[in-house]
Tab-separated table of C-alpha atoms in Angstrom:
chain	number	residue	atom	x	y	z
A	77	GLY	CA	15.150	-2.052	9.322
A	78	ALA	CA	11.588	-1.670	10.473
A	79	VAL	CA	9.598	-4.894	10.353
A	80	VAL	CA	5.865	-5.416	10.577
A	81	SER	CA	4.559	-8.894	11.226
A	82	GLN	CA	1.021	-9.732	10.177
A	83	HIS	CA	-0.753	-12.943	11.147
A	84	PRO	CA	-2.271	-15.124	9.962
A	85	SER	CA	-1.101	-15.032	6.354
A	86	ARG	CA	-4.215	-16.834	5.255
A	87	VAL	CA	-7.401	-17.950	6.960
A	88	ILE	CA	-10.531	-19.756	5.897
A	89	CYS	CA	-13.588	-19.372	8.060
A	90	LYS	CA	-17.237	-20.267	7.956
A	91	SER	CA	-19.845	-17.675	7.234
A	92	GLY	CA	-21.098	-16.071	10.431
A	93	THR	CA	-17.927	-16.539	12.430
A	94	SER	CA	-15.392	-13.871	13.417
A	95	VAL	CA	-11.767	-13.665	12.439
A	96	LYS	CA	-8.978	-11.689	14.085
A	97	ILE	CA	-5.933	-10.439	12.207
A	98	GLU	CA	-2.896	-9.194	14.111
A	99	CYS	CA	-0.394	-6.594	13.038
A	100	ARG	CA	2.768	-6.152	15.097
A	101	SER	CA	5.642	-3.736	14.724
A	102	LEU	CA	8.619	-5.809	15.794
A	103	ASP	CA	11.404	-3.307	16.222
A	104	PHE	CA	9.757	0.067	16.529
A	105	GLN	CA	6.818	1.740	18.175
A	106	ALA	CA	4.019	2.448	15.770
A	107	THR	CA	2.177	5.590	16.683
A	108	THR	CA	-0.262	5.009	13.882
A	109	MET	CA	-1.414	1.917	12.072
A	110	PHE	CA	-3.461	1.682	8.923
A	111	TRP	CA	-5.606	-1.128	7.593
A	112	TYR	CA	-6.119	-1.649	3.892
A	113	ARG	CA	-8.179	-4.054	1.845
A	114	GLN	CA	-7.363	-5.201	-1.646
A	115	PHE	CA	-9.786	-6.883	-4.006
A	116	PRO	CA	-8.373	-8.969	-6.871
A	117	LYS	CA	-6.586	-6.799	-9.434
A	118	LYS	CA	-7.619	-3.665	-7.587
A	119	SER	CA	-5.901	-0.989	-5.571
A	120	LEU	CA	-5.219	-0.995	-1.849
A	121	MET	CA	-8.215	0.718	-0.304
A	122	LEU	CA	-7.786	2.341	3.089
A	123	MET	CA	-10.272	1.001	5.609
A	124	ALA	CA	-9.266	2.751	8.802
A	125	THR	CA	-6.565	4.579	10.695
A	126	SER	CA	-5.824	3.723	14.296
A	127	ASN	CA	-3.766	5.549	16.860
A	128	GLU	CA	-2.603	3.837	20.014
A	129	GLY	CA	-5.081	4.231	22.831
A	130	SER	CA	-7.804	5.899	20.836
A	131	LYS	CA	-10.679	4.845	18.625
A	132	ALA	CA	-10.001	4.075	15.028
A	133	THR	CA	-11.086	6.445	12.300
A	134	TYR	CA	-12.944	4.620	9.563
A	135	GLU	CA	-13.172	5.588	5.924
A	136	GLN	CA	-16.519	6.299	4.401
A	137	GLY	CA	-18.402	3.126	3.586
A	138	VAL	CA	-16.500	0.919	6.019
A	139	GLU	CA	-18.715	-0.546	8.738
A	140	LYS	CA	-17.024	0.022	12.062
A	141	ASP	CA	-19.202	-2.551	13.807
A	142	LYS	CA	-18.186	-5.170	11.308
A	143	PHE	CA	-14.494	-4.374	11.149
A	144	LEU	CA	-13.389	-3.882	14.731
A	145	ILE	CA	-9.983	-2.325	15.152
A	146	ASN	CA	-8.073	-2.298	18.400
A	147	HIS	CA	-4.734	-0.555	18.890
A	148	ALA	CA	-4.077	-1.275	22.540
A	149	SER	CA	-0.310	-0.866	22.457
A	150	LEU	CA	2.334	0.874	20.395
A	151	THR	CA	3.323	-2.408	18.802
A	152	LEU	CA	0.034	-4.186	18.204
A	153	SER	CA	-3.129	-3.489	16.268
A	154	THR	CA	-5.828	-6.023	15.538
A	155	LEU	CA	-8.592	-6.140	12.960
A	156	THR	CA	-11.540	-8.376	13.752
A	157	VAL	CA	-13.961	-9.194	10.978
A	158	THR	CA	-17.196	-9.970	12.795
A	159	SER	CA	-19.935	-12.208	11.459
A	160	ALA	CA	-17.960	-12.741	8.297
A	161	HIS	CA	-19.728	-13.278	4.987
A	162	PRO	CA	-18.382	-14.416	1.626
A	163	GLU	CA	-18.277	-10.814	0.383
A	164	ASP	CA	-15.725	-10.083	3.127
A	165	SER	CA	-13.310	-12.434	1.409
A	166	SER	CA	-10.370	-10.276	0.447
A	167	PHE	CA	-6.709	-9.522	1.059
A	168	TYR	CA	-6.152	-7.378	4.145
A	169	ILE	CA	-2.907	-5.480	4.665
A	170	CYS	CA	-1.747	-3.453	7.643
A	171	SER	CA	0.764	-0.649	7.659
A	172	ALA	CA	2.540	0.804	10.648
A	173	ARG	CA	4.074	4.231	10.813
A	174	GLY	CA	6.732	5.158	13.291
A	175	GLY	CA	9.860	3.456	12.093
A	176	SER	CA	13.002	5.388	11.451
A	177	GLY	CA	12.898	4.903	7.711
A	178	VAL	CA	13.790	8.066	5.898
A	179	THR	CA	13.276	6.969	2.339
A	180	ASN	CA	9.960	5.239	3.014
A	181	TYR	CA	8.773	8.039	5.305
A	182	GLY	CA	8.290	5.564	8.138
A	183	TYR	CA	5.585	3.503	6.461
A	184	THR	CA	6.126	-0.232	6.787
A	185	PHE	CA	3.692	-2.814	5.484
A	186	GLY	CA	2.799	-6.249	6.720
A	187	SER	CA	2.759	-9.241	4.412
A	188	GLY	CA	-1.024	-9.351	4.253
A	189	THR	CA	-3.775	-11.793	5.192
A	190	ARG	CA	-5.859	-13.669	2.664
A	191	LEU	CA	-9.323	-14.153	4.162
A	192	THR	CA	-11.695	-16.616	2.557
A	193	VAL	CA	-15.199	-16.925	3.962
A	194	VAL	CA	-17.053	-20.080	2.935
B	26	ASP	CA	-13.114	10.424	-7.489
B	27	GLN	CA	-9.630	9.020	-7.543
B	28	GLN	CA	-6.912	11.116	-6.003
B	29	VAL	CA	-4.207	8.949	-7.545
B	30	LYS	CA	-4.454	7.558	-11.046
B	31	GLN	CA	-2.377	5.021	-12.869
B	32	ASN	CA	-3.995	5.038	-16.269
B	33	SER	CA	-2.083	2.149	-17.766
B	34	PRO	CA	-3.236	-1.149	-16.281
B	35	SER	CA	-0.426	-3.031	-17.955
B	36	LEU	CA	2.924	-2.544	-19.655
B	37	SER	CA	5.042	-5.027	-21.582
B	38	VAL	CA	8.742	-4.433	-22.107
B	39	GLN	CA	11.637	-6.443	-23.433
B	40	GLU	CA	14.516	-7.284	-21.172
B	41	GLY	CA	17.198	-4.622	-21.239
B	42	ARG	CA	14.862	-1.856	-22.368
B	43	ILE	CA	13.438	0.959	-20.271
B	44	SER	CA	10.154	0.607	-18.397
B	45	ILE	CA	8.260	3.820	-17.704
B	46	LEU	CA	5.337	3.717	-15.316
B	47	ASN	CA	3.196	6.788	-14.854
B	48	CYS	CA	1.055	8.201	-12.082
B	49	ASP	CA	-1.100	11.313	-11.796
B	50	TYR	CA	-2.487	12.889	-8.668
B	51	THR	CA	-5.003	15.605	-7.965
B	52	ASN	CA	-4.004	17.252	-4.681
B	53	SER	CA	-1.071	19.645	-4.773
B	54	MET	CA	-0.738	19.379	-0.991
B	55	PHE	CA	0.813	15.918	-1.050
B	56	ASP	CA	4.274	15.969	0.523
B	57	TYR	CA	5.797	12.724	-0.596
B	58	PHE	CA	5.436	10.154	-3.278
B	59	LEU	CA	6.399	6.499	-3.192
B	60	TRP	CA	6.537	3.544	-5.533
B	61	TYR	CA	5.866	-0.009	-4.426
B	62	LYS	CA	6.254	-3.361	-6.100
B	63	LYS	CA	3.718	-6.026	-5.243
B	64	TYR	CA	3.134	-9.687	-5.916
B	65	PRO	CA	-0.217	-11.412	-5.387
B	66	ALA	CA	-0.961	-12.351	-1.785
B	67	GLU	CA	2.005	-10.371	-0.487
B	68	GLY	CA	2.391	-6.968	1.088
B	69	PRO	CA	3.785	-4.123	-1.007
B	70	THR	CA	7.562	-3.775	-1.147
B	71	PHE	CA	8.950	-0.248	-1.024
B	72	LEU	CA	11.059	0.705	-4.035
B	73	ILE	CA	11.818	4.393	-4.119
B	74	SER	CA	10.366	7.708	-3.051
B	75	ILE	CA	10.609	11.406	-3.685
B	76	SER	CA	9.633	14.437	-1.684
B	77	SER	CA	7.738	17.394	-3.056
B	78	ILE	CA	10.850	19.562	-2.937
B	79	LYS	CA	12.694	17.449	-5.465
B	80	ASP	CA	12.083	16.569	-9.081
B	81	LYS	CA	14.262	13.497	-9.411
B	82	ASN	CA	15.535	10.692	-7.233
B	83	GLU	CA	17.682	7.829	-8.415
B	84	ASP	CA	18.500	4.506	-6.806
B	85	GLY	CA	20.322	2.029	-8.960
B	86	ARG	CA	18.133	0.989	-11.872
B	87	PHE	CA	15.173	2.937	-10.502
B	88	THR	CA	14.567	6.645	-11.010
B	89	VAL	CA	11.497	8.563	-9.979
B	90	PHE	CA	10.618	11.881	-11.597
B	91	LEU	CA	8.197	14.381	-10.148
B	92	ASN	CA	6.526	17.150	-12.125
B	93	LYS	CA	4.615	19.164	-9.554
B	94	SER	CA	3.079	21.591	-11.997
B	95	ALA	CA	1.593	18.709	-13.945
B	96	LYS	CA	0.879	16.692	-10.775
B	97	HIS	CA	2.611	13.772	-12.415
B	98	LEU	CA	5.248	11.310	-11.370
B	99	SER	CA	6.903	8.492	-13.190
B	100	LEU	CA	9.093	5.541	-12.402
B	101	HIS	CA	11.833	4.583	-14.826
B	102	ILE	CA	13.430	1.173	-14.637
B	103	VAL	CA	16.500	0.686	-16.761
B	104	PRO	CA	17.575	-1.818	-17.786
B	105	SER	CA	14.430	-3.829	-17.186
B	106	GLN	CA	14.864	-7.410	-16.021
B	107	PRO	CA	12.435	-10.346	-16.002
B	108	GLY	CA	12.510	-10.249	-12.199
B	109	ASP	CA	10.954	-6.794	-12.373
B	110	SER	CA	7.687	-8.335	-13.555
B	111	ALA	CA	5.088	-7.471	-10.910
B	112	VAL	CA	2.376	-4.951	-10.134
B	113	TYR	CA	3.679	-1.454	-9.414
B	114	PHE	CA	1.716	0.962	-7.265
B	115	CYS	CA	2.349	4.625	-6.779
B	116	ALA	CA	1.325	6.049	-3.428
B	117	VAL	CA	1.099	9.588	-2.163
B	118	GLY	CA	0.978	10.995	1.331
B	119	GLN	CA	1.019	14.059	3.507
B	120	ALA	CA	1.613	14.926	7.138
B	121	GLY	CA	1.731	11.368	8.408
B	122	THR	CA	-1.704	10.396	7.183
B	123	ALA	CA	-2.408	7.149	5.370
B	124	LEU	CA	-0.844	6.615	1.985
B	125	ILE	CA	-3.247	6.740	-0.935
B	126	PHE	CA	-2.597	4.223	-3.669
B	127	GLY	CA	-3.211	4.166	-7.380
B	128	LYS	CA	-4.780	1.133	-9.023
B	129	GLY	CA	-1.460	-0.281	-10.094
B	130	THR	CA	0.257	-1.146	-13.351
B	131	THR	CA	1.203	-4.714	-14.177
B	132	LEU	CA	4.675	-4.787	-15.687
B	133	SER	CA	5.731	-7.769	-17.753
B	134	VAL	CA	9.361	-7.982	-18.789
B	135	SER	CA	10.093	-10.628	-21.382
B	136	SER	CA	13.498	-12.143	-21.974
């Protein structure tokens, strides 16, 4: 089945530094990738949608200069949290669409990244 | 304004009984509806889905019902098992755009 690998699974960084999170589709080409953020005991909130080779589309309220998304190939998208602050601490999850899954409509999720900014 | 609502933050059920999780949505244009199970610090795990042209889909212990006129879907788990304890999210989508998630319902199944 379709597999999405997300790394790192957890990262601790100092305030003011940048952190990059990778999302790879291992056995399919992902035409579209989505980035979500989840606060404790809250829903998964869509941050942005990225299509290979084009600029990401950000949801309202998400700072595109702070959360840089690159989708340079059909199997890799990256989210870089720039100049991280403690309020950026959260659980980030990517989703790739393009697998052959019929029942899940082609949406496959990564295992998430726990970011802690100290 | 939430497009997807799960109004019950938590549900407690005894092992062997039925668990019913509910979800309401606002946009009649959604094409497909999915349920996910999630543990803390993990990605969501797909459980079951249903398209807008159906009203019921069954997979083992899991059944999803869709009432389009009421814009309501539900997930039935029977019999419930302690291993089913987790947070359950409903998600809706259309035309390949991003899935929109509800806030989740925490299911606790006691033995």
